[in-house]
Amino acid sequence: MTRSVTVLGSTGSIGVSTLSLFEESGAEIEMLALTAGRNVARLAEQALRWRPRIAVIDDEGGLAELRERLAGSGIETAAGSAAVADVAGQGADWVMSAIVGAAGLAPTLAAARAGSTIALANKESLVCAGPALIDISRAAGGQVIPVDSEHSAIFQVLQPGCADRVARLILTASGGPFRTWSREAMESASPEQAVAHPNWSMGAKISIDSATMMNKGLEMVEASYLFATPAERIEVLVHPQSVIHSMVEYVDGSTLAQLGPPDMRSPIACAFAWPDRLPWPAPRLDLAALGQLTFEEPDPERFPAIGLAREALKRGGNAPAAMNAANEVAVAAFLDRRIGFLDIAAAVAETLDRMNGDEGLSGGASGDALENAIMTDGSARRVAAEVLEGFGRRQMARN
Ligand SMILES: NC(=O)c1ccc[n+]([C@@H]2O[C@H](COP(=O)([O-])OP(=O)(O)OC[C@H]3O[C@@H](n4cnc5c(N)ncnc54)[C@H](OP(=O)(O)O)[C@@H]3O)[C@@H](O)[C@H]2O)c1
């Protein structure tokens, strides 16, 4: 059966993997919309191949070039964040949510309101407003299927109706590029070193999050919201080979794991076909060639982001949203070389400290959970920018 599809963030790492999966599997789809941030050339090229009804660029300055590149194709064009959210809400059967950062929240919510099946890669929207997003999607008759490999693994091995029989969710982590680095070496790590992930090829922001292990912190929050599991029952285990994508331990001591090569097209295929399986020439695991799988505890001294996320999750309310916002601002500052690598987690910690007592952090004054989460996101960005000014002065002195 042909399904209508929208890919939000089609020009990014997940977006490109999604289109590559469609290409390789020959999945029967009708492309409704493709959206991008700034990469007009790639968006136009994708649009000419996939023939969506509309191609949307968030950056309004790119519209003229997009129109020119698609002239005569019959493909509609639009620009701006409102247009991205508008096409996201047009009721495609399946929407890939793969915009990076909190910018993905409004379009993902629009897709949820329209009752689409959402393949959710954009973890920041879940961390920022997970409970509201899931409720809105359910109420509209849609569903949210995780694409993050860890949550896809848990989704696949979590037996329906057994949530109260789960002892622990165990999120595996590669450990990132600095797994074996000393704290002193990490202090002077460059953006180029931090984005060079050993196993996965990903966008810059999530690569930095993997290096700080804030990615695992965000994933703890995601797991808690998606699988209604408290922080105390979610653990992180470093597994450098990235073959076991996560595990569920049940109360009888049995542990179920999902394995696969580190290729995001696998969890995307799962989210596309679920509960069926999509036949495609997927890379296969060769366990004999791998020989061994290893595991270790994460080091809380070098990777404080995991502890910060656990605290934010325990605190509840909008603390995870504030943490996410502060992290986005700090990662952008690191990529701009305004702060050092270890300053990222330190800036998040200080932002959360300074926001102690902030009404929004504990849930907000008004009754609208979503509005409160968005307001907290905004205040955390302002506080983080102030915190970073001080950190930036320190970095200039270091240079
Ligand atoms: N990559 C992975 O393996 C992976 C795994 C698990 C989860 N995720 C999550 O998936 C999401 C996407 O990650 P990614 O690695 O694919 O990121 P990416 O390569 O940086 O791609 C991000 C996409 O979002 C678009 N975009 C950026 N800012 C935008 C804005 N303000 N409005 C609209 N579109 C915007 C980009 O467009 P342009 O490129 O045209 O500017 C691009 O299409 C993230 O939330 C990430 O945490 C990624």
XYZ file of C-alpha atoms and ligand atoms in Angstrom:
447
model
C 0.000 0.000 0.000
C 1.435 3.380 -0.998
C 1.909 5.715 1.972
C 2.220 9.476 1.906
C 5.472 10.648 3.474
C 6.976 13.920 4.691
C 10.649 14.198 5.619
C 11.438 17.111 7.952
C 15.169 17.842 7.834
C 15.673 15.871 4.607
C 19.115 17.412 3.946
C 20.652 16.244 7.249
C 22.253 12.962 8.210
C 18.977 11.239 9.213
C 17.061 12.807 6.325
C 19.606 11.524 3.795
C 19.573 8.058 5.436
C 15.773 8.025 5.204
C 15.802 8.774 1.478
C 18.606 6.259 0.955
C 16.475 3.611 2.687
C 13.525 4.419 0.416
C 15.821 4.151 -2.586
C 17.330 0.837 -1.521
C 14.109 -0.802 -0.353
C 11.897 0.447 -3.163
C 9.301 1.278 -0.488
C 6.000 2.384 -1.977
C 5.694 6.021 -1.028
C 4.222 9.218 -2.313
C 6.353 12.158 -1.171
C 4.212 14.931 0.236
C 6.911 17.331 1.464
C 10.643 17.684 1.963
C 11.986 20.399 4.271
C 15.469 21.761 4.961
C 17.169 24.472 7.003
C 19.597 26.253 4.663
C 20.948 23.725 2.158
C 19.040 24.824 -0.966
C 21.177 22.874 -3.435
C 20.677 19.549 -1.679
C 16.972 20.169 -1.097
C 16.417 20.974 -4.785
C 18.354 17.888 -5.862
C 16.268 15.696 -3.504
C 13.044 17.313 -4.678
C 13.852 16.618 -8.334
C 14.498 12.970 -7.455
C 11.513 12.422 -5.087
C 8.956 14.777 -6.642
C 7.241 15.986 -3.437
C 4.159 18.150 -3.753
C 6.111 20.905 -1.919
C 9.716 21.668 -0.917
C 10.234 24.053 2.008
C 13.364 25.883 3.113
C 13.440 27.345 6.626
C 15.886 30.084 5.614
C 13.758 32.648 3.781
C 16.847 33.992 2.011
C 17.058 30.683 0.124
C 13.586 30.797 -1.445
C 14.517 32.598 -4.669
C 17.287 30.092 -5.419
C 14.997 27.155 -4.566
C 12.348 28.490 -6.966
C 14.932 28.923 -9.663
C 16.311 25.401 -9.232
C 12.816 23.870 -9.290
C 11.427 26.065 -12.083
C 9.274 24.072 -14.499
C 9.162 20.998 -12.226
C 5.637 21.628 -10.946
C 6.920 21.306 -7.349
C 5.570 24.011 -5.045
C 8.028 25.941 -2.882
C 7.772 27.843 0.403
C 10.081 29.278 3.069
C 10.178 30.101 6.764
C 9.584 28.216 9.987
C 5.796 28.698 9.803
C 5.785 27.055 6.357
C 7.842 24.118 7.707
C 5.313 23.601 10.531
C 2.436 24.048 8.080
C 3.553 21.239 5.753
C 4.408 19.045 8.740
C 0.766 19.315 9.786
C -0.753 18.337 6.449
C -1.574 14.810 7.582
C 0.988 12.631 5.796
C 0.647 8.965 6.784
C 4.268 8.952 7.963
C 6.430 11.904 9.007
C 10.153 11.629 9.615
C 10.990 14.246 12.270
C 14.704 14.851 11.683
C 15.258 18.572 12.191
C 18.047 19.183 14.683
C 17.387 20.949 17.984
C 14.333 22.573 19.534
C 13.554 24.041 16.075
C 11.998 20.625 15.433
C 9.395 21.045 18.162
C 6.736 23.105 16.344
C 6.732 20.969 13.168
C 6.715 17.734 15.198
C 3.768 19.006 17.230
C 1.975 19.943 14.020
C 2.444 16.385 12.735
C 1.200 15.037 16.088
C -1.919 17.217 15.929
C -2.610 15.923 12.421
C -2.556 12.311 13.687
C 0.414 11.238 11.505
C 2.678 8.372 12.484
C 5.809 10.203 13.589
C 9.195 8.566 13.197
C 10.943 10.618 15.852
C 14.650 11.290 15.444
C 14.475 14.872 16.754
C 15.196 13.998 20.367
C 15.216 17.625 21.523
C 11.454 17.993 20.916
C 10.806 14.956 23.090
C 13.130 16.205 25.848
C 11.575 19.663 25.711
C 7.904 18.642 25.663
C 7.719 14.836 25.615
C 4.609 14.175 27.726
C 2.561 16.839 25.879
C 3.788 15.627 22.472
C 2.876 12.002 23.204
C -0.571 12.970 24.590
C -1.337 15.170 21.567
C -0.321 12.429 19.149
C -2.420 9.781 20.924
C -5.445 12.064 21.151
C -5.253 12.680 17.389
C -5.063 8.932 16.676
C -1.400 8.989 15.680
C 1.676 7.373 17.167
C 5.268 8.255 17.937
C 7.831 5.608 16.958
C 11.382 6.281 18.131
C 14.226 6.392 15.625
C 17.116 6.929 18.022
C 18.803 3.517 17.834
C 18.656 3.020 21.619
C 14.936 3.736 21.881
C 14.196 1.783 18.752
C 15.982 -1.164 20.416
C 13.896 -0.827 23.587
C 10.720 -0.324 21.538
C 11.473 -3.581 19.715
C 12.154 -5.706 22.818
C 9.622 -4.192 25.221
C 6.795 -6.687 25.385
C 3.412 -4.985 25.183
C 1.582 -4.943 28.515
C 4.763 -5.785 30.460
C 5.796 -2.257 31.531
C 5.327 -3.109 35.217
C 7.554 -6.159 34.786
C 10.577 -4.115 33.677
C 13.415 -3.910 36.215
C 15.762 -1.671 34.203
C 16.171 -0.061 30.813
C 19.857 -0.246 29.890
C 20.924 2.362 27.339
C 24.165 1.455 25.638
C 26.642 4.188 24.678
C 29.669 4.040 22.397
C 31.521 6.368 24.778
C 32.216 8.780 21.882
C 35.610 9.949 20.602
C 36.949 10.838 24.099
C 36.119 7.564 25.837
C 39.784 6.894 26.623
C 40.986 10.516 26.863
C 42.153 12.100 30.132
C 40.239 15.063 31.531
C 43.272 17.264 30.825
C 43.300 16.251 27.150
C 39.535 16.801 26.895
C 40.007 20.326 28.235
C 41.694 21.409 25.003
C 39.728 19.188 22.563
C 38.820 20.960 19.316
C 35.441 20.875 17.517
C 37.051 18.765 14.752
C 38.194 16.157 17.291
C 34.809 16.194 19.034
C 32.737 15.621 15.869
C 34.897 12.658 14.771
C 32.671 9.898 16.145
C 34.280 6.430 16.103
C 31.178 4.431 14.948
C 28.385 6.683 13.675
C 28.313 9.315 10.960
C 25.994 12.054 12.267
C 25.279 15.792 12.216
C 27.600 18.143 14.150
C 25.305 18.818 17.108
C 24.584 15.189 18.007
C 28.252 14.320 17.434
C 29.262 16.894 20.065
C 26.517 15.564 22.342
C 28.025 12.091 21.932
C 31.467 13.417 22.837
C 30.174 15.043 26.072
C 27.757 12.105 26.570
C 24.949 14.650 26.920
C 23.471 12.589 24.106
C 23.029 9.757 26.604
C 21.572 12.229 29.099
C 19.005 13.396 26.538
C 18.296 9.750 25.751
C 17.602 8.997 29.426
C 14.930 11.692 29.374
C 13.559 10.390 26.064
C 13.405 6.840 27.443
C 11.668 7.992 30.586
C 8.943 9.794 28.579
C 8.554 7.190 25.835
C 8.441 4.167 28.109
C 6.982 5.755 31.278
C 10.007 4.685 33.322
C 11.510 6.697 36.223
C 15.160 7.858 36.223
C 16.073 5.285 38.911
C 15.302 2.444 36.510
C 17.310 3.748 33.542
C 21.004 2.981 33.321
C 23.813 3.772 30.927
C 26.395 1.188 29.916
C 29.369 1.986 27.685
C 29.662 -0.532 24.847
C 32.321 0.725 22.394
C 31.357 -1.554 19.461
C 27.783 -0.084 19.170
C 26.352 -3.490 18.244
C 23.901 -3.929 21.134
C 21.700 -0.860 20.781
C 20.034 -1.173 24.208
C 18.480 -3.718 26.542
C 15.478 -4.329 28.758
C 15.969 -6.272 31.977
C 12.795 -7.857 33.309
C 11.958 -8.569 36.951
C 12.687 -12.287 36.486
C 16.330 -11.509 35.629
C 15.895 -12.081 31.892
C 17.485 -9.406 29.686
C 16.426 -8.826 26.072
C 18.729 -6.925 23.728
C 18.451 -5.709 20.146
C 21.576 -5.946 17.967
C 22.508 -4.590 14.573
C 25.283 -2.837 12.643
C 25.643 0.870 13.462
C 23.532 2.097 10.515
C 20.614 4.462 11.174
C 18.719 3.035 8.221
C 17.880 0.006 10.409
C 15.897 1.903 13.086
C 14.396 4.081 10.324
C 13.252 0.912 8.501
C 11.749 -0.349 11.750
C 9.871 2.924 12.310
C 8.626 2.887 8.718
C 7.300 -0.662 8.605
C 6.346 -1.350 12.263
C 4.842 -3.809 13.211
C 5.893 -5.322 9.866
C 9.541 -5.566 8.722
C 10.867 -3.848 5.622
C 12.882 -6.078 3.278
C 15.970 -4.209 2.044
C 19.617 -5.120 1.413
C 20.639 -4.099 4.936
C 24.196 -4.481 6.183
C 24.301 -7.634 8.333
C 26.037 -8.423 11.591
C 28.954 -10.832 11.463
C 29.419 -11.694 15.128
C 32.179 -14.236 14.463
C 34.206 -11.555 12.665
C 33.544 -9.138 15.533
C 34.844 -11.700 18.011
C 33.962 -9.912 21.209
C 31.649 -7.323 22.660
C 32.870 -5.272 25.628
C 31.187 -3.152 28.293
C 32.263 -0.598 30.896
C 30.730 1.894 33.343
C 30.636 5.544 32.202
C 33.059 7.821 34.108
C 31.022 10.489 35.953
C 34.079 12.755 36.422
C 34.892 13.104 32.715
C 31.270 12.882 31.559
C 29.189 14.858 34.103
C 26.362 15.369 31.560
C 24.832 11.981 32.401
C 24.499 12.980 36.069
C 23.072 16.368 35.109
C 20.389 14.701 33.015
C 19.557 12.214 35.754
C 19.130 15.097 38.216
C 16.982 17.084 35.760
C 14.801 14.048 35.155
C 14.374 13.405 38.884
C 13.543 17.047 39.411
C 10.849 16.751 36.737
C 8.743 19.648 35.454
C 10.619 21.593 32.810
C 14.112 20.947 34.163
C 14.924 18.636 31.189
C 13.698 21.344 28.776
C 15.985 23.908 30.455
C 18.891 21.466 30.337
C 18.299 20.815 26.640
C 18.127 24.535 25.804
C 21.298 25.347 27.762
C 23.065 22.463 26.041
C 22.058 23.668 22.557
C 23.392 27.147 23.318
C 26.624 25.769 24.808
C 27.248 23.340 21.907
C 26.808 26.184 19.403
C 29.332 28.279 21.409
C 31.824 25.382 21.419
C 31.432 24.855 17.663
C 32.101 28.619 17.290
C 35.245 28.188 19.458
C 33.908 30.630 22.034
C 34.205 28.110 24.905
C 36.242 24.988 25.656
C 34.939 21.417 25.443
C 34.559 20.854 29.200
C 32.755 24.198 29.473
C 29.727 22.683 27.699
C 28.569 20.550 30.652
C 29.775 23.193 33.128
C 27.614 25.832 31.394
C 24.570 23.554 31.501
C 25.137 22.907 35.228
C 25.508 26.612 35.977
C 22.426 27.520 33.942
C 20.345 25.005 35.897
C 21.811 26.334 39.195
C 21.022 29.934 38.287
C 17.485 28.914 37.359
C 16.911 27.306 40.747
C 13.648 28.638 42.086
C 12.461 29.666 38.611
C 8.753 28.946 38.488
C 8.962 27.600 34.923
C 11.492 24.964 35.932
C 9.059 23.164 38.188
C 6.220 23.243 35.682
C 5.176 26.894 35.312
C 2.339 29.009 36.558
C -0.217 28.535 33.782
C -2.004 25.262 33.095
C -0.661 24.766 29.566
C 2.242 22.292 29.817
C 3.408 22.955 26.290
C 3.392 26.736 26.645
C 5.325 26.397 29.907
C 7.927 24.135 28.324
C 8.447 26.601 25.455
C 8.747 29.526 27.900
C 11.295 27.621 29.976
C 13.245 26.830 26.811
C 13.411 30.580 26.080
C 14.467 31.596 29.627
C 17.112 28.862 29.757
C 18.578 30.116 26.458
C 18.833 33.650 27.907
C 20.445 32.461 31.159
C 22.836 30.165 29.270
C 23.911 33.074 27.029
C 24.787 35.099 30.167
C 26.672 32.164 31.670
C 28.583 31.688 28.420
C 29.745 35.291 28.343
C 31.797 34.599 31.448
C 33.058 31.297 30.016
C 33.948 33.010 26.727
C 36.167 35.530 28.533
C 37.986 32.590 30.156
C 38.470 30.927 26.764
C 39.912 34.149 25.288
C 42.396 34.287 28.162
C 43.309 30.608 27.450
C 43.900 31.355 23.741
N 22.452 11.452 12.895
C 22.137 10.425 13.654
O 22.691 9.335 13.506
C 21.084 10.574 14.722
C 20.800 9.477 15.542
C 19.793 9.598 16.484
C 19.094 10.785 16.621
N 19.420 11.839 15.831
C 18.687 13.083 16.027
O 18.076 13.418 14.790
C 18.028 14.841 14.621
C 18.733 15.183 13.317
O 20.087 14.812 13.457
P 21.099 14.857 12.207
O 22.339 14.212 12.700
O 20.418 14.340 11.000
O 21.324 16.425 12.106
P 21.912 17.262 10.856
O 22.707 16.376 9.973
O 22.530 18.469 11.439
O 20.577 17.662 10.053
C 19.623 18.515 10.618
C 18.510 18.803 9.620
O 17.678 19.833 10.197
C 17.633 20.956 9.275
N 17.539 22.160 10.094
C 18.490 22.710 10.881
N 18.011 23.803 11.507
C 16.737 23.958 11.086
C 15.727 24.912 11.364
N 15.923 25.946 12.206
N 14.509 24.758 10.762
C 14.292 23.728 9.910
N 15.226 22.800 9.595
C 16.425 22.909 10.183
C 18.924 20.855 8.503
O 18.821 21.567 7.289
P 20.128 22.116 6.460
O 21.153 21.044 6.517
O 19.533 22.289 5.112
O 20.545 23.392 7.086
C 19.003 19.348 8.287
O 18.117 18.957 7.267
C 18.697 15.421 15.858
O 17.731 15.753 16.797
C 19.550 14.277 16.386
O 19.747 14.329 17.782
C 20.388 11.759 14.888
